[in-house]
């Protein structure tokens, strides 16, 4: 096929998109239902994705606000904030957060952001939204199971929210809920009913993730459109696929750990308890091991890091290729590195446990495997940088957040090489160095991937654009703020400053960091305010944003942009398009982009 013929074919496809752009996507699959069936108990994957996203945004505001509250304590330990009493009641008498309230805030902040925002909010939103659209399916393999996945998450959210309002307060044993603190109701005020609600909520959350994960895997393997071979799938779909596999294999282990914890709390068992004294009195529990819980928790906990980061990696790969107007560099190497990360994620969990008395000889294996996982991560970083190298970059907010992701993933990942080494980790474990490392590499990076996805696919979701100016403000303050918050914590950690402590001002060794903690807390408040600006932009733009007038605003090649602007349930009004080429034909043969639906010419190579 000559360049002219390719371009002509491409224009024909694009013309048909223009013709369809104002269609509503009504076909045999459209469901004319009531408000409740369309917006509440919807089985349309696009609506379920929006439900996950908006629920995740609500939780993100709550979880981030908790971090503002406990940073007030860390940055201004001697200052009284009378308004805190009106928010926290007896947990902040005289404007000072009580120690038990501080630990509850830290616990809930970690739980909410790791599980409810960065797992359910990120994966639940984009896996649901993009998998059927990008593989060419009418909906998920089981729309009903998909709806159940969201509602289990919603019920888990209600139970977790309820724990904030019980008299003894929410769980306060850390987001990892280590026993014996979590296994003994009398251990602390945060180990009472708040902990039961926490465990119940997390068990419901695991059910939600399993229902979703099985659906994602089934849809990707069984429901691809004609011509969509596995090697023609966008990297987003590969990332969601491996994420779902990780979740299906590791979440049941966490669920078993929680069930045993409930048995220890209420059935008199001793899975995690042995030789425990409370107020000088010996308990009857014998034979258990708190280390068993750590093994069960981290067997999920480390794959969980990649359950959070892999979807962001897929989104970033897609957004960078589109906005660089270049094919993704090393497509097969990107898939291979995702696969390698998926395997290695299951083999490194004990690097969280170097200080538990683990046999040093055994620890050496986990050091080796932990350092090995840096190799596929480095391949991905190299390929992202090579994709944007000399590209004709369109600096949309989505593209900026993708570049920001690469930056934080590199800088946060490098400190992981330190912590993966057991001899260094023994000194740095449970210090601020660990907080700095995982917040940058996992927390900030995953949020950047999530923001990139929201800015990029918002027009596809709602038929309108987010405000670009607010997007640029959001990006620059968030990027600079993230580094100003977490980079100084590395130095505090190297000095040995432990995490989870309520007040450092009375500690002679760490008084020197009072000014730094003060500075960090001020930046936290500024960054939190900027996220509220994003939330305003998001909800305002749903109703008042600039309208989408063409079906493919980013000039992308993938299938989701072949649907009408306001696609109904079923996505395509007529036949589902057939796929002929891989998803990264940008700047090829003198053509800016060639959609996947354009046939390959006789003189054209596939890649």
Coordinates of C-alpha atoms in Angstrom, one line a residue:
X1 CA 0.0 0.0 0.0
X2 CA 1.5 3.4 -0.9
X3 CA 1.7 6.3 1.5
X4 CA -1.2 8.0 -0.3
X5 CA -3.4 4.9 -0.1
X6 CA -2.6 4.4 3.6
X7 CA -3.5 8.1 4.2
X8 CA -6.6 7.8 2.2
X9 CA -7.7 4.7 4.1
X10 CA -6.9 6.5 7.4
X11 CA -9.0 9.5 6.3
X12 CA -11.9 7.3 5.5
X13 CA -11.8 5.8 9.0
X14 CA -11.5 9.2 10.5
X15 CA -14.3 10.5 8.4
X16 CA -16.6 7.7 9.7
X17 CA -15.7 8.8 13.2
X18 CA -16.6 12.3 12.5
X19 CA -20.0 11.0 11.1
X20 CA -20.6 9.1 14.4
X21 CA -19.3 11.7 16.8
X22 CA -22.7 12.9 17.9
X23 CA -24.3 9.5 18.0
X24 CA -25.4 8.1 21.3
X25 CA -24.3 4.6 20.6
X26 CA -27.8 3.1 20.8
X27 CA -27.8 -0.5 19.6
X28 CA -29.2 -3.8 20.6
X29 CA -27.0 -3.6 23.7
X30 CA -28.4 -0.3 25.0
X31 CA -30.2 -0.5 28.2
X32 CA -33.1 2.0 28.6
X33 CA -33.4 2.0 32.4
X34 CA -34.3 4.1 35.4
X35 CA -31.9 6.4 37.2
X36 CA -31.2 3.6 39.6
X37 CA -30.4 1.0 37.0
X38 CA -28.3 3.5 34.9
X39 CA -26.3 5.3 37.6
X40 CA -26.5 3.3 40.8
X41 CA -26.8 -0.5 40.1
X42 CA -25.3 -0.1 36.6
X43 CA -23.8 -3.0 34.7
X44 CA -22.1 -0.7 32.1
X45 CA -18.4 -1.0 32.6
X46 CA -18.0 2.8 31.9
X47 CA -20.4 3.8 34.6
X48 CA -18.8 1.3 37.1
X49 CA -15.4 2.9 36.3
X50 CA -16.8 6.3 37.2
X51 CA -18.3 4.9 40.4
X52 CA -14.8 3.5 41.4
X53 CA -13.2 6.8 40.4
X54 CA -15.5 9.1 42.4
X55 CA -15.5 6.9 45.4
X56 CA -11.7 6.8 45.2
X57 CA -11.6 10.6 45.0
X58 CA -13.8 10.9 48.2
X59 CA -11.5 8.5 50.0
X60 CA -8.4 10.4 48.7
X61 CA -9.6 13.6 50.2
X62 CA -10.3 11.9 53.6
X63 CA -6.9 10.0 53.6
X64 CA -4.9 13.1 52.6
X65 CA -6.8 15.3 55.2
X66 CA -5.7 12.8 57.9
X67 CA -2.1 13.3 56.8
X68 CA -2.6 17.1 57.2
X69 CA -3.9 16.5 60.7
X70 CA -1.0 14.4 61.9
X71 CA 1.6 16.6 60.1
X72 CA 0.2 19.4 62.3
X73 CA 1.2 17.4 65.3
X74 CA 4.7 16.6 63.9
X75 CA 5.5 20.0 62.6
X76 CA 3.9 22.1 65.5
X77 CA 4.0 19.8 68.6
X78 CA 3.8 22.7 71.0
X79 CA 1.1 24.7 69.2
X80 CA -2.6 24.5 70.1
X81 CA -5.2 24.4 67.3
X82 CA -8.6 25.1 68.9
X83 CA -10.4 24.2 65.7
X84 CA -9.2 20.6 65.9
X85 CA -11.5 20.1 68.9
X86 CA -14.5 20.9 66.7
X87 CA -13.4 18.2 64.1
X88 CA -12.0 15.5 66.4
X89 CA -14.0 16.2 69.6
X90 CA -12.4 14.5 72.7
X91 CA -9.6 13.2 70.5
X92 CA -8.2 16.7 70.4
X93 CA -9.0 18.3 73.7
X94 CA -7.5 21.8 74.1
X95 CA -6.5 21.8 70.4
X96 CA -3.9 19.1 70.8
X97 CA -4.3 15.7 69.0
X98 CA -4.0 12.9 71.6
X99 CA -1.4 10.2 71.1
X100 CA -4.0 7.5 70.5
X101 CA -5.8 9.7 68.0
X102 CA -2.4 10.3 66.2
X103 CA -1.9 6.6 65.8
X104 CA -5.4 6.1 64.5
X105 CA -4.9 8.9 61.9
X106 CA -1.6 7.4 60.7
X107 CA -3.2 3.9 60.5
X108 CA -6.3 5.1 58.6
X109 CA -4.2 7.3 56.3
X110 CA -2.1 4.3 55.2
X111 CA -5.1 2.0 54.8
X112 CA -7.2 4.4 52.9
X113 CA -4.6 5.5 50.4
X114 CA -2.9 2.1 49.8
X115 CA -6.1 0.1 49.4
X116 CA -9.1 2.3 48.9
X117 CA -7.5 4.9 46.6
X118 CA -4.5 3.5 44.9
X119 CA -5.8 -0.1 44.5
X120 CA -9.6 0.2 44.1
X121 CA -9.5 3.8 42.8
X122 CA -6.7 3.4 40.2
X123 CA -7.1 -0.2 39.1
X124 CA -10.9 -0.3 39.5
X125 CA -11.3 2.9 37.4
X126 CA -9.0 2.3 34.5
X127 CA -9.2 -1.5 34.2
X128 CA -13.0 -1.2 34.1
X129 CA -13.0 1.7 31.7
X130 CA -10.3 0.8 29.3
X131 CA -10.3 -3.1 29.0
X132 CA -13.5 -3.5 27.0
X133 CA -12.9 -0.3 25.0
X134 CA -9.3 -1.1 24.1
X135 CA -9.7 -4.8 23.3
X136 CA -12.9 -4.3 21.4
X137 CA -15.5 -5.9 23.7
X138 CA -19.1 -4.8 24.3
X139 CA -18.6 -5.0 28.1
X140 CA -16.9 -7.1 30.7
X141 CA -17.1 -10.9 30.7
X142 CA -19.6 -10.7 33.5
X143 CA -21.2 -7.3 33.9
X144 CA -23.1 -8.5 37.0
X145 CA -19.9 -9.7 38.7
X146 CA -18.4 -6.3 37.8
X147 CA -21.3 -4.5 39.5
X148 CA -20.8 -6.7 42.6
X149 CA -17.1 -5.8 42.6
X150 CA -18.0 -2.2 43.0
X151 CA -20.7 -2.8 45.6
X152 CA -18.4 -4.9 47.8
X153 CA -15.9 -2.1 47.6
X154 CA -18.7 0.4 48.6
X155 CA -19.8 -1.7 51.5
X156 CA -16.2 -2.1 52.6
X157 CA -16.0 1.7 52.4
X158 CA -19.1 2.1 54.6
X159 CA -17.7 -0.3 57.2
X160 CA -14.4 1.5 57.3
X161 CA -16.2 4.9 57.5
X162 CA -18.3 3.6 60.4
X163 CA -15.1 2.7 62.3
X164 CA -14.2 6.4 62.3
X165 CA -17.3 7.1 64.4
X166 CA -17.3 4.4 67.1
X167 CA -16.6 5.6 70.7
X168 CA -13.2 3.9 71.1
X169 CA -12.1 5.2 67.7
X170 CA -10.8 3.5 64.5
X171 CA -8.0 0.9 64.3
X172 CA -4.6 2.2 65.4
X173 CA -2.2 -0.7 65.0
X174 CA -0.6 0.7 61.8
X175 CA -1.9 0.1 58.3
X176 CA -0.2 -3.4 58.5
X177 CA -2.2 -4.3 61.6
X178 CA 0.6 -6.4 63.2
X179 CA -0.3 -8.6 66.1
X180 CA -0.2 -8.7 69.1
X181 CA -1.5 -5.1 69.0
X182 CA -4.2 -6.1 66.5
X183 CA -4.9 -9.5 68.0
X184 CA -5.6 -8.4 71.6
X185 CA -8.6 -6.2 72.2
X186 CA -7.1 -4.9 75.5
X187 CA -3.8 -4.0 73.9
X188 CA -4.9 -0.4 73.2
X189 CA -8.0 1.7 72.7
X190 CA -7.5 1.4 68.9
X191 CA -7.5 -2.5 69.2
X192 CA -11.2 -2.7 70.3
X193 CA -14.2 -2.6 68.0
X194 CA -12.4 -0.2 65.5
X195 CA -10.0 -3.0 64.7
X196 CA -12.9 -5.5 64.2
X197 CA -14.5 -3.1 61.7
X198 CA -11.1 -2.6 60.0
X199 CA -10.6 -6.3 59.5
X200 CA -14.2 -6.8 58.3
X201 CA -13.9 -3.9 55.9
X202 CA -10.6 -5.3 54.5
X203 CA -12.1 -8.7 54.1
X204 CA -15.0 -7.2 52.0
X205 CA -12.4 -5.2 50.1
X206 CA -10.5 -8.4 49.2
X207 CA -13.8 -10.0 47.8
X208 CA -14.2 -6.9 45.7
X209 CA -10.7 -7.2 44.3
X210 CA -11.1 -10.9 43.5
X211 CA -14.4 -10.4 41.7
X212 CA -12.9 -7.5 39.7
X213 CA -9.6 -9.3 38.9
X214 CA -11.2 -12.5 37.6
X215 CA -13.4 -10.4 35.4
X216 CA -10.5 -8.4 34.0
X217 CA -8.5 -11.6 33.2
X218 CA -11.5 -13.3 31.6
X219 CA -12.3 -10.3 29.4
X220 CA -8.7 -9.8 28.2
X221 CA -8.2 -13.5 27.4
X222 CA -11.7 -14.3 25.9
X223 CA -13.3 -11.2 24.5
X224 CA -10.9 -9.5 22.2
X225 CA -12.2 -8.3 18.9
X226 CA -11.3 -9.9 15.6
X227 CA -7.6 -9.4 14.8
X228 CA -6.7 -8.3 18.3
X229 CA -3.9 -10.7 19.1
X230 CA -2.2 -10.5 22.4
X231 CA 0.8 -8.7 20.8
X232 CA -1.5 -6.0 19.3
X233 CA -2.9 -5.0 22.7
X234 CA -1.9 -1.6 24.1
X235 CA 0.5 -1.7 27.1
X236 CA -2.3 -0.4 29.3
X237 CA -4.1 -3.8 28.8
X238 CA -1.0 -5.8 29.5
X239 CA -0.4 -3.8 32.7
X240 CA -4.0 -4.4 33.8
X241 CA -3.8 -8.0 33.0
X242 CA -0.6 -8.6 35.1
X243 CA -2.1 -6.5 37.9
X244 CA -5.2 -8.7 38.0
X245 CA -3.1 -11.8 38.0
X246 CA -1.1 -10.5 41.0
X247 CA -4.3 -9.6 42.9
X248 CA -6.0 -12.9 42.2
X249 CA -3.0 -14.9 43.4
X250 CA -2.0 -12.8 46.5
X251 CA -5.2 -11.3 48.0
X252 CA -6.5 -14.7 49.2
X253 CA -3.4 -15.0 51.3
X254 CA -4.2 -11.7 53.1
X255 CA -7.8 -12.8 53.5
X256 CA -6.6 -16.0 55.3
X257 CA -4.4 -13.9 57.5
X258 CA -7.3 -11.7 58.5
X259 CA -9.5 -14.7 59.2
X260 CA -6.9 -16.1 61.6
X261 CA -6.6 -12.7 63.2
X262 CA -10.3 -12.7 63.9
X263 CA -10.0 -16.2 65.4
X264 CA -7.3 -15.0 67.7
X265 CA -9.4 -12.0 68.7
X266 CA -12.7 -13.8 69.3
X267 CA -12.3 -17.6 69.3
X268 CA -9.5 -18.1 71.8
X269 CA -7.0 -19.4 69.2
X270 CA -3.3 -18.7 69.2
X271 CA -2.2 -18.4 65.6
X272 CA -0.2 -15.2 66.3
X273 CA 0.0 -15.1 70.1
X274 CA 2.4 -16.7 72.5
X275 CA 3.9 -15.8 75.9
X276 CA 2.1 -12.5 76.1
X277 CA 1.9 -10.4 79.3
X278 CA -0.8 -7.7 79.7
X279 CA -0.4 -5.4 82.8
X280 CA 1.9 -7.9 84.4
X281 CA -0.5 -10.8 83.9
X282 CA 0.3 -13.8 81.6
X283 CA -2.2 -14.7 78.9
X284 CA -3.0 -18.4 78.3
X285 CA -2.1 -18.2 74.6
X286 CA 0.8 -20.4 73.6
X287 CA 2.5 -21.6 70.4
X288 CA 1.6 -18.8 68.0
X289 CA 3.9 -16.5 66.2
X290 CA 3.4 -12.9 65.3
X291 CA 6.0 -13.5 62.5
X292 CA 3.5 -15.8 60.8
X293 CA 1.2 -12.8 60.3
X294 CA 4.0 -10.8 58.8
X295 CA 4.7 -13.5 56.2
X296 CA 1.0 -13.7 55.3
X297 CA 0.7 -9.9 55.2
X298 CA 3.8 -9.2 53.1
X299 CA 3.1 -12.1 50.7
X300 CA 0.3 -9.8 49.6
X301 CA 2.0 -6.6 50.7
X302 CA 4.8 -6.7 48.2
X303 CA 2.8 -7.7 45.2
X304 CA 0.4 -5.0 46.4
X305 CA 3.1 -2.4 45.6
X306 CA 3.0 -3.6 42.0
X307 CA -0.8 -3.9 42.0
X308 CA -0.6 -0.2 42.6
X309 CA 2.3 0.7 40.3
X310 CA 1.7 -1.5 37.3
X311 CA -1.6 0.2 36.1
X312 CA 0.2 3.5 36.4
X313 CA 3.1 2.1 34.3
X314 CA 0.6 1.0 31.6
X315 CA -1.1 4.4 31.6
X316 CA 2.2 6.3 31.4
X317 CA 3.4 4.1 28.5
X318 CA 0.3 4.9 26.5
X319 CA 0.1 8.6 27.3
X320 CA 3.8 9.2 26.6
X321 CA 3.7 7.5 23.2
X322 CA 0.6 9.4 22.2
X323 CA 2.0 12.8 23.3
X324 CA 5.4 12.2 21.9
X325 CA 3.9 11.3 18.5
X326 CA 6.3 8.3 18.5
X327 CA 5.9 4.5 18.7
X328 CA 6.6 3.2 22.2
X329 CA 10.2 2.0 22.3
X330 CA 10.8 -1.7 22.9
X331 CA 7.2 -2.9 23.0
X332 CA 8.1 -6.6 23.6
X333 CA 10.7 -5.6 26.2
X334 CA 8.0 -3.6 28.0
X335 CA 5.8 -6.7 28.1
X336 CA 8.7 -8.9 29.2
X337 CA 9.6 -6.5 32.0
X338 CA 6.0 -6.4 33.2
X339 CA 6.0 -10.2 33.2
X340 CA 9.4 -10.3 35.1
X341 CA 8.1 -7.8 37.7
X342 CA 5.0 -10.0 38.1
X343 CA 7.1 -13.1 38.8
X344 CA 9.6 -11.4 41.1
X345 CA 7.0 -9.5 43.1
X346 CA 6.1 -12.9 44.7
X347 CA 9.7 -13.7 45.6
X348 CA 10.8 -10.7 47.6
X349 CA 8.2 -10.3 50.4
X350 CA 10.7 -11.1 53.3
X351 CA 12.8 -7.9 52.5
X352 CA 10.2 -6.3 54.8
X353 CA 11.3 -8.6 57.5
X354 CA 15.1 -8.4 57.7
X355 CA 14.9 -7.2 61.4
X356 CA 12.5 -10.0 62.6
X357 CA 15.2 -12.4 63.4
X358 CA 15.1 -13.9 59.9
X359 CA 18.1 -16.3 59.2
X360 CA 20.8 -14.1 57.6
X361 CA 21.5 -16.8 55.1
X362 CA 17.9 -16.9 54.0
X363 CA 17.9 -13.1 54.0
X364 CA 20.7 -13.1 51.4
X365 CA 18.4 -14.8 48.9
X366 CA 15.8 -12.1 49.4
X367 CA 18.5 -9.4 49.0
X368 CA 19.5 -10.9 45.6
X369 CA 15.9 -11.2 44.4
X370 CA 15.1 -7.7 45.6
X371 CA 18.0 -6.2 43.7
X372 CA 17.0 -8.3 40.6
X373 CA 13.6 -6.6 40.5
X374 CA 15.4 -3.3 39.7
X375 CA 16.4 -4.8 36.3
X376 CA 12.9 -4.9 34.7
X377 CA 12.1 -1.6 36.3
X378 CA 15.2 -0.1 34.8
X379 CA 14.2 -1.5 31.3
X380 CA 10.9 0.3 31.6
X381 CA 12.5 3.6 32.6
X382 CA 15.0 3.4 29.7
X383 CA 12.2 2.7 27.3
X384 CA 10.1 5.6 28.5
X385 CA 13.0 8.0 28.2
X386 CA 13.8 6.7 24.7
X387 CA 10.1 7.0 23.7
X388 CA 10.1 10.8 24.5
X389 CA 13.7 11.3 23.3
X390 CA 13.5 13.7 20.3
X391 CA 9.8 13.3 20.2
X392 CA 7.5 16.1 19.1
X393 CA 6.1 16.3 22.6
X394 CA 2.7 17.8 23.3
X395 CA 2.9 18.9 26.9
X396 CA -0.7 18.3 28.0
X397 CA -1.3 17.9 31.8
X398 CA -1.6 14.1 31.1
X399 CA 1.9 14.1 29.5
X400 CA 3.4 16.2 32.3
X401 CA 2.1 13.9 34.9
X402 CA 3.5 10.9 32.9
X403 CA 6.9 12.6 32.8
X404 CA 6.6 13.3 36.5
X405 CA 5.8 9.6 37.1
X406 CA 9.1 8.7 35.4
X407 CA 11.0 11.2 37.5
X408 CA 9.6 10.0 40.9
X409 CA 9.8 6.4 39.9
X410 CA 13.6 6.8 39.2
X411 CA 14.4 8.9 42.3
X412 CA 12.2 6.8 44.6
X413 CA 13.4 3.5 43.1
X414 CA 17.0 4.3 43.6
X415 CA 16.6 4.4 47.4
X416 CA 15.0 0.9 47.2
X417 CA 18.4 -0.4 46.2
X418 CA 19.6 0.8 49.6
X419 CA 16.7 -0.7 51.5
X420 CA 16.9 -4.0 49.6
X421 CA 20.4 -4.6 51.1
X422 CA 19.8 -6.2 54.5
X423 CA 22.9 -4.8 56.1
X424 CA 21.8 -1.2 55.4
X425 CA 18.2 -2.0 56.0
X426 CA 18.9 -3.1 59.6
X427 CA 19.9 0.5 60.3
X428 CA 17.3 2.2 58.2
X429 CA 14.3 0.0 59.0
X430 CA 11.4 1.8 60.6
X431 CA 13.0 5.2 60.1
X432 CA 11.9 8.1 58.0
X433 CA 14.1 6.9 55.2
X434 CA 11.6 4.1 54.5
X435 CA 8.7 6.5 54.6
X436 CA 10.5 8.7 52.0
X437 CA 11.3 5.8 49.8
X438 CA 7.9 4.2 49.5
X439 CA 5.9 7.4 49.4
X440 CA 7.9 8.6 46.4
X441 CA 8.2 5.4 44.5
X442 CA 4.8 4.0 45.2
X443 CA 2.5 6.7 46.6
X444 CA 3.5 9.8 44.5
X445 CA 4.3 7.8 41.4
X446 CA 1.0 5.9 41.4
X447 CA -0.9 9.2 42.0
X448 CA 0.9 10.7 39.0
X449 CA -0.1 7.8 36.9
X450 CA -3.6 8.1 38.1
X451 CA -3.7 11.9 37.3
X452 CA -2.2 11.2 33.9
X453 CA -5.0 8.8 33.1
X454 CA -7.7 11.1 34.4
X455 CA -6.5 14.1 32.4
X456 CA -6.0 11.9 29.3
X457 CA -9.3 9.9 29.3
X458 CA -11.6 12.4 31.0
X459 CA -12.9 13.5 27.5
X460 CA -13.7 9.9 26.8
X461 CA -15.5 9.5 30.1
X462 CA -17.5 12.6 30.2
X463 CA -17.4 14.2 26.7
X464 CA -15.7 17.3 28.1
X465 CA -12.1 18.4 28.8
X466 CA -10.6 19.3 32.2
X467 CA -9.3 22.9 32.5
X468 CA -5.7 22.9 31.3
X469 CA -4.6 26.0 33.3
X470 CA -5.7 24.4 36.5
X471 CA -4.1 21.2 35.3
X472 CA -0.7 22.9 34.9
X473 CA -1.0 24.5 38.4
X474 CA -1.9 21.1 39.8
X475 CA 1.1 19.4 38.2
X476 CA 3.8 21.9 39.1
X477 CA 2.8 22.4 42.8
X478 CA 2.3 18.6 43.3
X479 CA 5.6 17.7 41.7
X480 CA 7.7 20.3 43.6
X481 CA 5.7 19.7 46.8
X482 CA 6.2 15.9 46.6
X483 CA 10.0 16.3 46.5
X484 CA 10.0 19.1 49.1
X485 CA 8.0 16.8 51.5
X486 CA 9.7 13.5 51.0
X487 CA 13.3 14.2 50.0
X488 CA 14.3 15.8 53.3
X489 CA 12.9 12.7 55.1
X490 CA 15.7 10.7 53.7
X491 CA 18.2 12.7 55.7
X492 CA 16.1 12.4 58.9
X493 CA 16.0 8.6 58.3
X494 CA 19.8 8.4 57.8
X495 CA 20.2 10.2 61.1
X496 CA 18.1 7.4 62.7
X497 CA 14.8 9.3 63.2
X498 CA 12.2 6.6 63.8
X499 CA 8.8 6.7 62.2
X500 CA 5.4 6.5 64.0
X501 CA 6.5 8.6 67.0
X502 CA 4.1 11.2 68.3
X503 CA 6.4 13.9 69.4
X504 CA 10.1 14.4 68.6
X505 CA 10.5 17.7 70.4
X506 CA 11.4 16.0 73.7
X507 CA 14.0 13.8 72.1
X508 CA 17.5 15.3 72.4
X509 CA 18.8 13.5 69.3
X510 CA 16.1 14.8 66.9
X511 CA 15.4 18.3 68.2
X512 CA 17.7 19.5 65.3
X513 CA 14.9 18.5 62.8
X514 CA 12.2 20.7 64.4
X515 CA 12.6 23.4 61.7
X516 CA 12.6 20.7 58.9
X517 CA 9.4 19.1 60.3
X518 CA 7.8 22.5 60.5
X519 CA 8.7 23.2 56.8
X520 CA 7.5 19.7 55.6
X521 CA 4.1 20.3 57.4
X522 CA 3.6 23.7 55.7
X523 CA 4.3 22.1 52.3
X524 CA 1.9 19.3 53.0
X525 CA -0.9 21.8 53.6
X526 CA -0.1 23.6 50.3
X527 CA -0.1 20.4 48.3
X528 CA -3.4 19.2 49.9
X529 CA -5.0 22.6 49.0
X530 CA -3.8 22.0 45.4
X531 CA -5.5 18.6 45.3
X532 CA -8.7 20.3 46.3
X533 CA -8.2 22.5 43.3
X534 CA -8.0 19.4 41.1
X535 CA -11.2 18.0 42.7
X536 CA -12.9 21.3 41.9
X537 CA -11.6 21.1 38.3
X538 CA -12.9 17.5 38.1
X539 CA -16.4 18.0 39.2
X540 CA -16.8 21.4 37.6
X541 CA -15.6 20.1 34.2
X542 CA -18.1 17.2 34.3
X543 CA -20.9 19.7 33.9
X544 CA -19.2 22.9 32.6
X545 CA -15.9 21.8 30.9
X546 CA -15.1 22.5 27.3
X547 CA -17.1 20.1 25.1
X548 CA -15.5 17.4 23.0
X549 CA -16.3 18.1 19.4
X550 CA -14.3 15.4 17.7
X551 CA -14.2 11.7 18.6
X552 CA -10.4 11.5 18.7
X553 CA -9.0 14.6 20.3
X554 CA -5.5 13.3 21.0
X555 CA -5.1 11.7 17.5
X556 CA -4.6 8.3 19.1
X557 CA -4.6 4.9 17.4
X558 CA -6.4 2.7 19.9
X559 CA -10.0 1.4 19.7
X560 CA -11.6 3.5 22.5
X561 CA -11.4 6.6 20.2
X562 CA -13.5 4.8 17.5
X563 CA -16.6 4.9 19.7
X564 CA -19.1 7.8 19.6
X565 CA -18.4 10.7 22.0
X566 CA -21.3 9.6 24.2
X567 CA -21.2 5.8 23.7
X568 CA -24.0 3.8 25.1
X569 CA -23.9 0.4 26.8
X570 CA -22.3 -1.8 24.2
X571 CA -19.8 0.9 23.1
X572 CA -20.1 0.6 19.3
X573 CA -23.4 1.4 17.6
X574 CA -22.7 -1.0 14.7
X575 CA -20.2 -3.8 14.4
X576 CA -17.2 -3.9 16.7
X577 CA -14.2 -2.7 14.6
X578 CA -11.6 -5.3 13.4
X579 CA -8.0 -4.7 14.3
X580 CA -5.2 -5.0 11.8
X581 CA -2.1 -3.4 13.4
X582 CA -0.3 -2.8 16.7
X583 CA -1.4 0.3 18.7
X584 CA 1.7 2.5 18.2
X585 CA 1.8 3.5 14.5
X586 CA 2.7 7.1 15.1
X587 CA 4.8 9.2 12.6
X588 CA 4.9 6.3 10.1
X589 CA 5.3 6.6 6.3
X590 CA 4.8 10.4 6.5
X591 CA 1.4 9.9 8.3
X592 CA 1.0 11.4 11.8
X593 CA -1.0 8.4 13.1
X594 CA -2.7 5.3 11.7
X595 CA -5.5 3.8 13.8
X596 CA -5.4 0.1 14.6
X597 CA -8.5 -0.4 12.4
X598 CA -6.7 0.5 9.1
X599 CA -5.5 -2.5 7.1
X600 CA -1.8 -3.1 6.6
X601 CA -0.7 -2.4 3.0
X602 CA 1.2 -5.0 0.9
X603 CA 4.5 -2.9 1.1
X604 CA 4.1 -2.0 4.8
X605 CA 5.9 -3.7 7.7
X606 CA 3.7 -4.5 10.7
X607 CA 5.8 -2.5 13.2

